[in-house]
JSON list of C-alpha atoms in Angstrom, two decimals:
[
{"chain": "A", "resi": 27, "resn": "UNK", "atom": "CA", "xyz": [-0.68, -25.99, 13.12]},
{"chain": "A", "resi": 28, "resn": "UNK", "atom": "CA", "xyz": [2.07, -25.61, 9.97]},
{"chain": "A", "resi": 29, "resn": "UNK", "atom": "CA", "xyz": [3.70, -22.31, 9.34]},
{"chain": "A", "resi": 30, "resn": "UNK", "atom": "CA", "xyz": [3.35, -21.31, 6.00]},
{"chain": "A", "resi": 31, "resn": "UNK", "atom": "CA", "xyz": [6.68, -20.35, 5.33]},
{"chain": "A", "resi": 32, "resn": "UNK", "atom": "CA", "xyz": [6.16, -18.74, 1.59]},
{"chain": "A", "resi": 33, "resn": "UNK", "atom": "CA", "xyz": [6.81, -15.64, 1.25]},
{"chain": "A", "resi": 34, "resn": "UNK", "atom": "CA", "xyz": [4.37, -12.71, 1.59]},
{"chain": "A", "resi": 35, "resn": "UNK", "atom": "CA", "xyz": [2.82, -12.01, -1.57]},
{"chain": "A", "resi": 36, "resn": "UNK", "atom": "CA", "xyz": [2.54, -7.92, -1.29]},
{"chain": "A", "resi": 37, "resn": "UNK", "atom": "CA", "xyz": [0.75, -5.66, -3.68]},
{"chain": "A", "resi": 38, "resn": "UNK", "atom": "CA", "xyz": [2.26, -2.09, -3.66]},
{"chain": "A", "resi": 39, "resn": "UNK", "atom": "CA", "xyz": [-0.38, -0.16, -4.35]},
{"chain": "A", "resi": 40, "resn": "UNK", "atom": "CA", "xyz": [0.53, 3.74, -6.16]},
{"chain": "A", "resi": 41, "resn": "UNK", "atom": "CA", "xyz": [-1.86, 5.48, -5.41]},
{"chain": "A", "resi": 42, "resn": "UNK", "atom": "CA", "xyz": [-1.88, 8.63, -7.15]},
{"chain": "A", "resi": 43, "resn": "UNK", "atom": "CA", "xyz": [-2.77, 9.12, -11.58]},
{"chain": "A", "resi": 44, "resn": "UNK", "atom": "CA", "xyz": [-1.52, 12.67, -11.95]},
{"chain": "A", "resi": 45, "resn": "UNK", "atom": "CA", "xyz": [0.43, 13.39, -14.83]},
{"chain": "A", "resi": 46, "resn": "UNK", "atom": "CA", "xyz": [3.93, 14.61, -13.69]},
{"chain": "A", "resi": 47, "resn": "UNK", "atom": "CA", "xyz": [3.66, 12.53, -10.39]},
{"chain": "A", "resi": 48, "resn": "UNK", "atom": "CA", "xyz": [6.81, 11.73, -8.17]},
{"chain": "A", "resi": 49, "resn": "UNK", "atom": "CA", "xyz": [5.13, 7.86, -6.95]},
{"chain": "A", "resi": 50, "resn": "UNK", "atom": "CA", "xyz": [7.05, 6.25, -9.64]},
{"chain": "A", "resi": 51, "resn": "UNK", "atom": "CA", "xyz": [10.23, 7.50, -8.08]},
{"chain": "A", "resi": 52, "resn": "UNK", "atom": "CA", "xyz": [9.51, 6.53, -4.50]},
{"chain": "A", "resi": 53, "resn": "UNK", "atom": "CA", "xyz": [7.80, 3.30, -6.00]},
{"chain": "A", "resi": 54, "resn": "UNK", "atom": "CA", "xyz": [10.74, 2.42, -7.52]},
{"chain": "A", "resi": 55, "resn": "UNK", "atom": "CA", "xyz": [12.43, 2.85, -4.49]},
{"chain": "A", "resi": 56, "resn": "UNK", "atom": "CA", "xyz": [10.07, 1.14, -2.34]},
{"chain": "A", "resi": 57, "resn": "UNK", "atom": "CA", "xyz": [10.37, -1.93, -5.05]},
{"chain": "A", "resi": 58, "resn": "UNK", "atom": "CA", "xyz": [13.97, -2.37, -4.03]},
{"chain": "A", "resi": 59, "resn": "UNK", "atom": "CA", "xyz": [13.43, -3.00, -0.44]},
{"chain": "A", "resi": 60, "resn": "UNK", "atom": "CA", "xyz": [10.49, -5.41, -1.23]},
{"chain": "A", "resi": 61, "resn": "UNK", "atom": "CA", "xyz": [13.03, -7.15, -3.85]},
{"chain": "A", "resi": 62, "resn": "UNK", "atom": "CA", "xyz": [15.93, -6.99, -0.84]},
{"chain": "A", "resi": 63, "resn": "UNK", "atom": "CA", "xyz": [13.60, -9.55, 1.25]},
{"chain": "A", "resi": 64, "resn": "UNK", "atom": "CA", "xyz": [13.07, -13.28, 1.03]},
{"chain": "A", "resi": 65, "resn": "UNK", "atom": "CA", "xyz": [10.01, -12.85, 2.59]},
{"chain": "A", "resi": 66, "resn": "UNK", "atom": "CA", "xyz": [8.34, -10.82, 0.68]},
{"chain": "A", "resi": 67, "resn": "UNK", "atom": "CA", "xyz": [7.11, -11.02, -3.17]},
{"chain": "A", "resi": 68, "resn": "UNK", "atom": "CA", "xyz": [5.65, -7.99, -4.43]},
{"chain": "A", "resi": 69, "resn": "UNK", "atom": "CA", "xyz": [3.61, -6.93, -7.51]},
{"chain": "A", "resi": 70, "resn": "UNK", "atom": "CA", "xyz": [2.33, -3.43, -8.06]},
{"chain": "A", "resi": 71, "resn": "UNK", "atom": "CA", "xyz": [-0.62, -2.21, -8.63]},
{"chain": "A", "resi": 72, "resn": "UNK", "atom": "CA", "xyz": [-0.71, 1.28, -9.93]},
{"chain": "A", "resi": 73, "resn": "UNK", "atom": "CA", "xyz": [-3.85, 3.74, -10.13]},
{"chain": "A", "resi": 74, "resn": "UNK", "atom": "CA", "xyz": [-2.55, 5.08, -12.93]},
{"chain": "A", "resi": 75, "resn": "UNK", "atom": "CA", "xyz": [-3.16, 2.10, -14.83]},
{"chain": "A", "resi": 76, "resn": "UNK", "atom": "CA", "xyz": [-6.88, 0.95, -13.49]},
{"chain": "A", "resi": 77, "resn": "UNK", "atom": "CA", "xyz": [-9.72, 2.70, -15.25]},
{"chain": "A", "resi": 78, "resn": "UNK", "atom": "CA", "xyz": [-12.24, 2.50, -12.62]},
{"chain": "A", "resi": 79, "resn": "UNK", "atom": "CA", "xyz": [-15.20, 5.17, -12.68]},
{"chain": "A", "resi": 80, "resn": "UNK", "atom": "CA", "xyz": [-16.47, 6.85, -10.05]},
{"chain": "A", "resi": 81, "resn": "UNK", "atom": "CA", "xyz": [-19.89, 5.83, -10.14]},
{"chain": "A", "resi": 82, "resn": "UNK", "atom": "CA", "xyz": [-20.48, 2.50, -8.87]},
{"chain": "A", "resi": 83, "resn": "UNK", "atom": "CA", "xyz": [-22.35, 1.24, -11.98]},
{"chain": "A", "resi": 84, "resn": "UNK", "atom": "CA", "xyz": [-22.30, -2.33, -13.28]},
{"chain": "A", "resi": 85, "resn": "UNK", "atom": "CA", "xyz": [-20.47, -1.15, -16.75]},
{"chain": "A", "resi": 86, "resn": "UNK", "atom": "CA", "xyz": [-18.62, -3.02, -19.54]},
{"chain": "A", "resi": 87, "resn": "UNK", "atom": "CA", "xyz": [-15.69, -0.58, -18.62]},
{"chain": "A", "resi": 88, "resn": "UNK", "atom": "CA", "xyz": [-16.05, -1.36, -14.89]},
{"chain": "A", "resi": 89, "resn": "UNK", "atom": "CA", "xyz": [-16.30, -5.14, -15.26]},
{"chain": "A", "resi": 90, "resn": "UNK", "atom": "CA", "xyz": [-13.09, -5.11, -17.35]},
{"chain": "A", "resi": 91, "resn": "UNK", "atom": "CA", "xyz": [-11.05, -2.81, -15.20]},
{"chain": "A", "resi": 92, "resn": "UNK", "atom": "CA", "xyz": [-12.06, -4.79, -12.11]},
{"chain": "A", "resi": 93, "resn": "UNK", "atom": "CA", "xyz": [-11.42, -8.08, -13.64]},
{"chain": "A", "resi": 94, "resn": "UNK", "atom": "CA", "xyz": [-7.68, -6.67, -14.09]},
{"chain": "A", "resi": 95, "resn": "UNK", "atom": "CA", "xyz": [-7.34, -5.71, -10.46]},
{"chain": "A", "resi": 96, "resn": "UNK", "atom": "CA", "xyz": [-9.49, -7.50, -8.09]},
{"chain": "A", "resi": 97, "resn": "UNK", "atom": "CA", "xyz": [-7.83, -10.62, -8.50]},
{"chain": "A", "resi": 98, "resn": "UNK", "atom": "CA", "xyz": [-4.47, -8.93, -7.56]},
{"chain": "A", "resi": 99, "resn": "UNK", "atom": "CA", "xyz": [-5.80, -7.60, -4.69]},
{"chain": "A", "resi": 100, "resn": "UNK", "atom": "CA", "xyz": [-7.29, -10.92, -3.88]},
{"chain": "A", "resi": 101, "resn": "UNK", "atom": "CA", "xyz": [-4.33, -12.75, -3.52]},
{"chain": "A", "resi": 102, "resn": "UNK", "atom": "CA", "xyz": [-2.54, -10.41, -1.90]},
{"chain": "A", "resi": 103, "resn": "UNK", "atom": "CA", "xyz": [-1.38, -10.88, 2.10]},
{"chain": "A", "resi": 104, "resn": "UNK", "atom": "CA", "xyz": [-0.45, -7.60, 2.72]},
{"chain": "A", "resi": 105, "resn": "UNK", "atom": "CA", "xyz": [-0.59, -4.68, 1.13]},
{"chain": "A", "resi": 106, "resn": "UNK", "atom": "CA", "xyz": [2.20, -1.34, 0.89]},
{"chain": "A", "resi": 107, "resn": "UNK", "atom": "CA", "xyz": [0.39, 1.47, 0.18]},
{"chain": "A", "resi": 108, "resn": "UNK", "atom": "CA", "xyz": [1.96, 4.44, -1.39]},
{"chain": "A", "resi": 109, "resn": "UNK", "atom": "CA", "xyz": [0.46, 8.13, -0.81]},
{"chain": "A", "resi": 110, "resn": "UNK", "atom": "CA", "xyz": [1.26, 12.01, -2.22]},
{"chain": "A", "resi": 111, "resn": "UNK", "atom": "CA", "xyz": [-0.63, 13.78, -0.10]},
{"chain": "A", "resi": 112, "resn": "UNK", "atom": "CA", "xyz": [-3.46, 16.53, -1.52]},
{"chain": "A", "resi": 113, "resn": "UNK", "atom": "CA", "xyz": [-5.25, 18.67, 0.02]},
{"chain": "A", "resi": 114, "resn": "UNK", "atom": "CA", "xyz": [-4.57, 17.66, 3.63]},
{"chain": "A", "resi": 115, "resn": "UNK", "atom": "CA", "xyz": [-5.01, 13.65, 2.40]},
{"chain": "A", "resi": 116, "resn": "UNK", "atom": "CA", "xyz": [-5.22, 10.93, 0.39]},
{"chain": "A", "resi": 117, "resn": "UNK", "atom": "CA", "xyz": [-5.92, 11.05, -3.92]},
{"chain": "A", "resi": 118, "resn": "UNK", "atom": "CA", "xyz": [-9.50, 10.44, -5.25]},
{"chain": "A", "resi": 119, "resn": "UNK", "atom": "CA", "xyz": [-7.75, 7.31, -7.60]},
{"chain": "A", "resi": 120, "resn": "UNK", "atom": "CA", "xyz": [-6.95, 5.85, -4.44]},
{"chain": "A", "resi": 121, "resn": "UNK", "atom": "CA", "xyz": [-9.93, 6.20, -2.41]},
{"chain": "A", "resi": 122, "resn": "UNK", "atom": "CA", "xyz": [-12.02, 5.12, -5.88]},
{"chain": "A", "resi": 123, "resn": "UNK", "atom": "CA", "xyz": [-10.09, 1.69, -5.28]},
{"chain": "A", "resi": 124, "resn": "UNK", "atom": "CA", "xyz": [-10.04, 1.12, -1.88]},
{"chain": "A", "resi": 125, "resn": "UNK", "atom": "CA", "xyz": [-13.88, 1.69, -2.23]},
{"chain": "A", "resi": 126, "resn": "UNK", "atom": "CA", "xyz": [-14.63, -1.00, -5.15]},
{"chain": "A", "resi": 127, "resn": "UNK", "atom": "CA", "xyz": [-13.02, -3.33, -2.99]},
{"chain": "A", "resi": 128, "resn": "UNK", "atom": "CA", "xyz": [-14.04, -4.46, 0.51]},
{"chain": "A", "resi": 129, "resn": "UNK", "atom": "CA", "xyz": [-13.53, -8.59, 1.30]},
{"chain": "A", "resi": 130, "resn": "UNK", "atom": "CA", "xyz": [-9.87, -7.97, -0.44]},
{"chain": "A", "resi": 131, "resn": "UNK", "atom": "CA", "xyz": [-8.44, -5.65, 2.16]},
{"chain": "A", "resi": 132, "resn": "UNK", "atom": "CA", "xyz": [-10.23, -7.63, 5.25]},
{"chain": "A", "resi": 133, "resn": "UNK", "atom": "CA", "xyz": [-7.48, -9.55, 7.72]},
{"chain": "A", "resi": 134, "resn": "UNK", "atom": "CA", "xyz": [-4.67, -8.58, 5.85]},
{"chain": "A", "resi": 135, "resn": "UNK", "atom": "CA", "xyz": [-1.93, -5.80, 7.10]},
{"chain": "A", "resi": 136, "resn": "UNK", "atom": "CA", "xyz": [-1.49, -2.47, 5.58]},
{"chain": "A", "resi": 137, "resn": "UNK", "atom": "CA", "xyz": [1.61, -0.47, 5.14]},
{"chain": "A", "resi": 138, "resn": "UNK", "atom": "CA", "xyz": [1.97, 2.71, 4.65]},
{"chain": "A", "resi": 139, "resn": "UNK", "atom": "CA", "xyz": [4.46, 5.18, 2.79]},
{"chain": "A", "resi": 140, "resn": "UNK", "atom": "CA", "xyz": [3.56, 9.12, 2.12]},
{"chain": "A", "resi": 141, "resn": "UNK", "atom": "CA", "xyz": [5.41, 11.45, 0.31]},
{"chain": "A", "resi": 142, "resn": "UNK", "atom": "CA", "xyz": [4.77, 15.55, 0.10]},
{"chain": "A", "resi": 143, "resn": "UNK", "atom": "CA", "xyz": [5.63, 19.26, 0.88]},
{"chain": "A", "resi": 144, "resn": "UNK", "atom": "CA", "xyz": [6.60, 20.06, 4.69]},
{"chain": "A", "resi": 145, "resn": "UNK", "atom": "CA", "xyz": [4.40, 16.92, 6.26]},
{"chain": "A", "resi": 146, "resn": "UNK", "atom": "CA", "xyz": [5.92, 14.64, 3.91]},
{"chain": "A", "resi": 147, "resn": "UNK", "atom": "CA", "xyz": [1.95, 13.06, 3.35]},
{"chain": "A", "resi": 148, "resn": "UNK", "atom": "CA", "xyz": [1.52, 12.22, 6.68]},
{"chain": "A", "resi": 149, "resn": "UNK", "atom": "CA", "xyz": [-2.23, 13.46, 6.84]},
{"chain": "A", "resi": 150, "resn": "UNK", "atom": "CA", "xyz": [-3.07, 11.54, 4.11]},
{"chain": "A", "resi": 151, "resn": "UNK", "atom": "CA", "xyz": [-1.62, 8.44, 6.30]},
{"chain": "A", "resi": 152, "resn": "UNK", "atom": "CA", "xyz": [-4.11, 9.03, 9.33]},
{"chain": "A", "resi": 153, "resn": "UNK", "atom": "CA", "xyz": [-6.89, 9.36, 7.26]},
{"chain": "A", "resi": 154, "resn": "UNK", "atom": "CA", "xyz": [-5.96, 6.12, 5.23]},
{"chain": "A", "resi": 155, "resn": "UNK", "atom": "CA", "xyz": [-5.98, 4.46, 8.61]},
{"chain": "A", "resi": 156, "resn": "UNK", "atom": "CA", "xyz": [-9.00, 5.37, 9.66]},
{"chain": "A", "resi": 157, "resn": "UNK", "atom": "CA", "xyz": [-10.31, 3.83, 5.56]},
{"chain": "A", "resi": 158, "resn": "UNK", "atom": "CA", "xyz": [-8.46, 0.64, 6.39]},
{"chain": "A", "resi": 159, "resn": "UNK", "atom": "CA", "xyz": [-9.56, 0.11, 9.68]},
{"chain": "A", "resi": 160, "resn": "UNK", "atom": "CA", "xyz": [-13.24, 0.30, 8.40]},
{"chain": "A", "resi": 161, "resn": "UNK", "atom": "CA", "xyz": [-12.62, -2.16, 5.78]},
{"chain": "A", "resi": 162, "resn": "UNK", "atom": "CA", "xyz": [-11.08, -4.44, 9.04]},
{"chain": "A", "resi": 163, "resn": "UNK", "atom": "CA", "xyz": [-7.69, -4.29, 7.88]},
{"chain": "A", "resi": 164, "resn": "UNK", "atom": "CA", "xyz": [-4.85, -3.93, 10.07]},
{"chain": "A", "resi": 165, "resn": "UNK", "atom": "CA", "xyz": [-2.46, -0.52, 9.78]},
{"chain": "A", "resi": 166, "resn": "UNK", "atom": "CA", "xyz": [1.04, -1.56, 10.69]},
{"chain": "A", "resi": 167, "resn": "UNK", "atom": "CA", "xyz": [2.53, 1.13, 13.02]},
{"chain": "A", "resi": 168, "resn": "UNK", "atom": "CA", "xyz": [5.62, 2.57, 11.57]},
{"chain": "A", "resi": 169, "resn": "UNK", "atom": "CA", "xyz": [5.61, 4.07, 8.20]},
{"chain": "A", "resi": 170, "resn": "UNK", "atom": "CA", "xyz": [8.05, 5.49, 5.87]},
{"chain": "A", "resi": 171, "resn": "UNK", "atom": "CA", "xyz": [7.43, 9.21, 4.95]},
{"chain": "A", "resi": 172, "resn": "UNK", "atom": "CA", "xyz": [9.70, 11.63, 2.48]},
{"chain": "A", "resi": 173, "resn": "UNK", "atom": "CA", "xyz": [9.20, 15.04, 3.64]},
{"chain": "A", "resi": 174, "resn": "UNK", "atom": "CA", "xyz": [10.21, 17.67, 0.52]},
{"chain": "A", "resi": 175, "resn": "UNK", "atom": "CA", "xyz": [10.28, 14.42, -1.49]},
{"chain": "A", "resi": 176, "resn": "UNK", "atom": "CA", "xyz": [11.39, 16.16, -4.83]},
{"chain": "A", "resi": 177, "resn": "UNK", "atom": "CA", "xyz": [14.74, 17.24, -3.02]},
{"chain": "A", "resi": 178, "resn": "UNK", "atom": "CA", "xyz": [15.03, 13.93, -1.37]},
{"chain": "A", "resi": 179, "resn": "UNK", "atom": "CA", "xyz": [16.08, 12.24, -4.61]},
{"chain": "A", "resi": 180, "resn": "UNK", "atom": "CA", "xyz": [18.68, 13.13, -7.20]},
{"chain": "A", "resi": 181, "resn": "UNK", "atom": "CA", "xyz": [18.15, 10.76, -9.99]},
{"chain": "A", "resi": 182, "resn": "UNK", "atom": "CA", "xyz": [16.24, 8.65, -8.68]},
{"chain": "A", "resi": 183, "resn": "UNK", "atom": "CA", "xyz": [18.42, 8.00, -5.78]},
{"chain": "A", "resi": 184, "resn": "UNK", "atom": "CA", "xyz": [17.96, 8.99, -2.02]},
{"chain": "A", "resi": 185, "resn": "UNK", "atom": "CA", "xyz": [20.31, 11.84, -1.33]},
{"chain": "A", "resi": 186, "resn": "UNK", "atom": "CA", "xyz": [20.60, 10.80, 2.29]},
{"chain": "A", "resi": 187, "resn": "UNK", "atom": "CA", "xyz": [19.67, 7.10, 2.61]},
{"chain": "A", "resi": 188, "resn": "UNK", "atom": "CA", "xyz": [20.25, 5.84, 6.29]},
{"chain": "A", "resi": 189, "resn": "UNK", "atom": "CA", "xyz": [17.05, 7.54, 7.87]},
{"chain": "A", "resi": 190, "resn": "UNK", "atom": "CA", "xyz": [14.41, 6.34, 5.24]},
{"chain": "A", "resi": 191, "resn": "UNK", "atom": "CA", "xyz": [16.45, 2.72, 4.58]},
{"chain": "A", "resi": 192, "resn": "UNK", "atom": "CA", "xyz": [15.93, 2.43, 8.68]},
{"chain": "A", "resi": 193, "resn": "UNK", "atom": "CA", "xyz": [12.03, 3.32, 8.53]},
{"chain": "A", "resi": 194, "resn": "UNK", "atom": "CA", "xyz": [11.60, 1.31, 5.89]},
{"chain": "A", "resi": 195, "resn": "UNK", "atom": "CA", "xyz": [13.18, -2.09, 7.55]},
{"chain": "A", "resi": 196, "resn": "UNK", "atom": "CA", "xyz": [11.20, -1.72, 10.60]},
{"chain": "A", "resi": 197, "resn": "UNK", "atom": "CA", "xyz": [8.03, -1.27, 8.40]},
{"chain": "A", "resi": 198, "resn": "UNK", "atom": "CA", "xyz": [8.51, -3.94, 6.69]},
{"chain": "A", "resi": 199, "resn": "UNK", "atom": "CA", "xyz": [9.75, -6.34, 9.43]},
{"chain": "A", "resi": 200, "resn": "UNK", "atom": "CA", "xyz": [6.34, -5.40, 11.08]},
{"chain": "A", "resi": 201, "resn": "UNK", "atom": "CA", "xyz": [4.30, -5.66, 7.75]},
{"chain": "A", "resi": 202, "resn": "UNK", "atom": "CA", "xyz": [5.89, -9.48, 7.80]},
{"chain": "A", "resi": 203, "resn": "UNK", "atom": "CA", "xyz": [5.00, -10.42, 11.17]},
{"chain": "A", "resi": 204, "resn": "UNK", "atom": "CA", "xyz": [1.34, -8.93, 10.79]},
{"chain": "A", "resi": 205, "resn": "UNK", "atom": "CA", "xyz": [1.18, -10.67, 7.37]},
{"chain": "A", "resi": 206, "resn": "UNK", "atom": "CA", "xyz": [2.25, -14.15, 8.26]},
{"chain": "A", "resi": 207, "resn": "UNK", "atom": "CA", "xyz": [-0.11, -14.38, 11.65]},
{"chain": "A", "resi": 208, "resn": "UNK", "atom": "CA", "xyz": [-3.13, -13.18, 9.85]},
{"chain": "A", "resi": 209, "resn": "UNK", "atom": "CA", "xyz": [-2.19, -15.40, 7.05]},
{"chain": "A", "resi": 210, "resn": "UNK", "atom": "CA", "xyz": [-2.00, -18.47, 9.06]},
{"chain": "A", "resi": 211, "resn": "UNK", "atom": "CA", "xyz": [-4.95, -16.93, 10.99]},
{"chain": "A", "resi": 212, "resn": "UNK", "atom": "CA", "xyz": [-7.20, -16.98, 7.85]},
{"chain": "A", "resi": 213, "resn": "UNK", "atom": "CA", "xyz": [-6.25, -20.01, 6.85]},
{"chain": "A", "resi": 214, "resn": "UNK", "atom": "CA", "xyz": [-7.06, -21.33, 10.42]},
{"chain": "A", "resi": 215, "resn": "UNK", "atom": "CA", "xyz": [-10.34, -19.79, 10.47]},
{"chain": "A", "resi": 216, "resn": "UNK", "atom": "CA", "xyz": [-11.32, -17.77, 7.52]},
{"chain": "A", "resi": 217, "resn": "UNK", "atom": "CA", "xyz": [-12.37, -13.93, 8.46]},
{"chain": "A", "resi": 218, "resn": "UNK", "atom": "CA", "xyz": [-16.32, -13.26, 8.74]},
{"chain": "A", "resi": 219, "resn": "UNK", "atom": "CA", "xyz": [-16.03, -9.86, 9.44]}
]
C-alpha cells in the first residue's frame, strides 16, 4: 500500500461563543504550532461563527449554517479541539456541533487543548472524550492544558513558554501518527462504524 504523504488537513475547532472569551488567544497560539509543521494544514472552525440552533429541525437557518461547516469537518483528518471549561465541562456551542455531526468525526483522531481557572479545563477534556469516543473517534493521549490561562499570557504571548511548547509537540506528534494510519486506514477500507 502507498503512504499518503500530504499533510494532515486539521480543523481547529474553538469551541466556546461567549462574548469576552480568552479561545482566540490560545487559538492563536495553537495556530502557530499547527503553522510550525509540514505535516499539518490547519483551518479553523470557530463556534462563534456557526449559527446552529439547538433544536434539531430541518430549517432554512440550519441548512445554511451546516452547509458552511459540514463540509469542513468533512474533509478534515484530524481534528484539535479547543475547550474553556464551564461548569465542571465542556460549552453548549460545542456540544451543539459535535452533535449535528456524526460520520465527520468517525476514524479520525482528536486532540485536545483546555484552558480555565485552577484545573486549567481539564474536566471538560474527560468528558469530551467520553463524546468522541461515542462518535468512534479516537482521543489522542496527551493534551495541552493552560491552568489560570488569563495570567498565562501577556499580550498574547506565553509568559513561560517551554512547558506548554513541550505538551504541545508531543500532542501533535501523536495527533500525526493517529491521523496518517487512520487516514491510510480509511482509504484502505472505508469506516462502517
Amino acid at each position: 500500500m502507498q503512504t499518503d504523504t500530504a499533510p494532515l488537513r486539521v480543523a481547529l475547532v474553538i469551541g466556546s461563543n461567549r462574548h469576552g472569551r480568552f479561545g482566540p488567544v490560545v487559538a492563536d497560539w495553537l495556530l502557530d504550532r499547527l503553522r510550525d509543521r509540514d505535516d499539518l494544514a490547519p483551518e479553523v472552525v470557530d463556534v462563534a461563527g456557526i449559527d446552529l440552533p439547538t433544536t434539531f429541525a430541518p430549517t432554512p437557518g440550519a441548512t445554511a449554517a451546516l452547509a458552511s461547516v459540514t463540509p469542513r469537518l468533512a474533509s478534515a483528518d484530524a481534528f484539535v479541539v479547543l475547550t474553556p471549561e464551564y461548569n465542571h465541562s465542556f460549552p453548549a456551542a460545542l456540544k451543539n456541533l459535535i452533535d449535528w455531526h456524526f460520520t465527520e468525526w468517525q476514524a479520525k483522531p482528536v486532540a485536545l487543548v483546555s484552558y480555565g481557572g485552577i484545573s486549567g479545563g481539564l474536566r471538560a477534556t474527560e468528558h469530551l472524550r467520553q463524546v468522541f469516543a461515542e462518535l468512534h473517534a479516537v482521543t489522542v493521549r496527551d493534551t495541552v492544558s493552560f491552568h489560570n490561562a488569563g495570567g498565562s499570557f501577556e499580550d498574547g504571548r506565553l509568559k513561560a513558554p517551554s512547558g506548554p511548547e513541550a505538551a504541545a509537540k508531543t500532542m501533535l506528534d501523536q495527533l500525526v501518527w493517529w491521523g496518517s494510519v487512520l487516514r491510510e486506514g480509511r482509504a484502505a477500507r472505508p469506516y462502517g462504524g
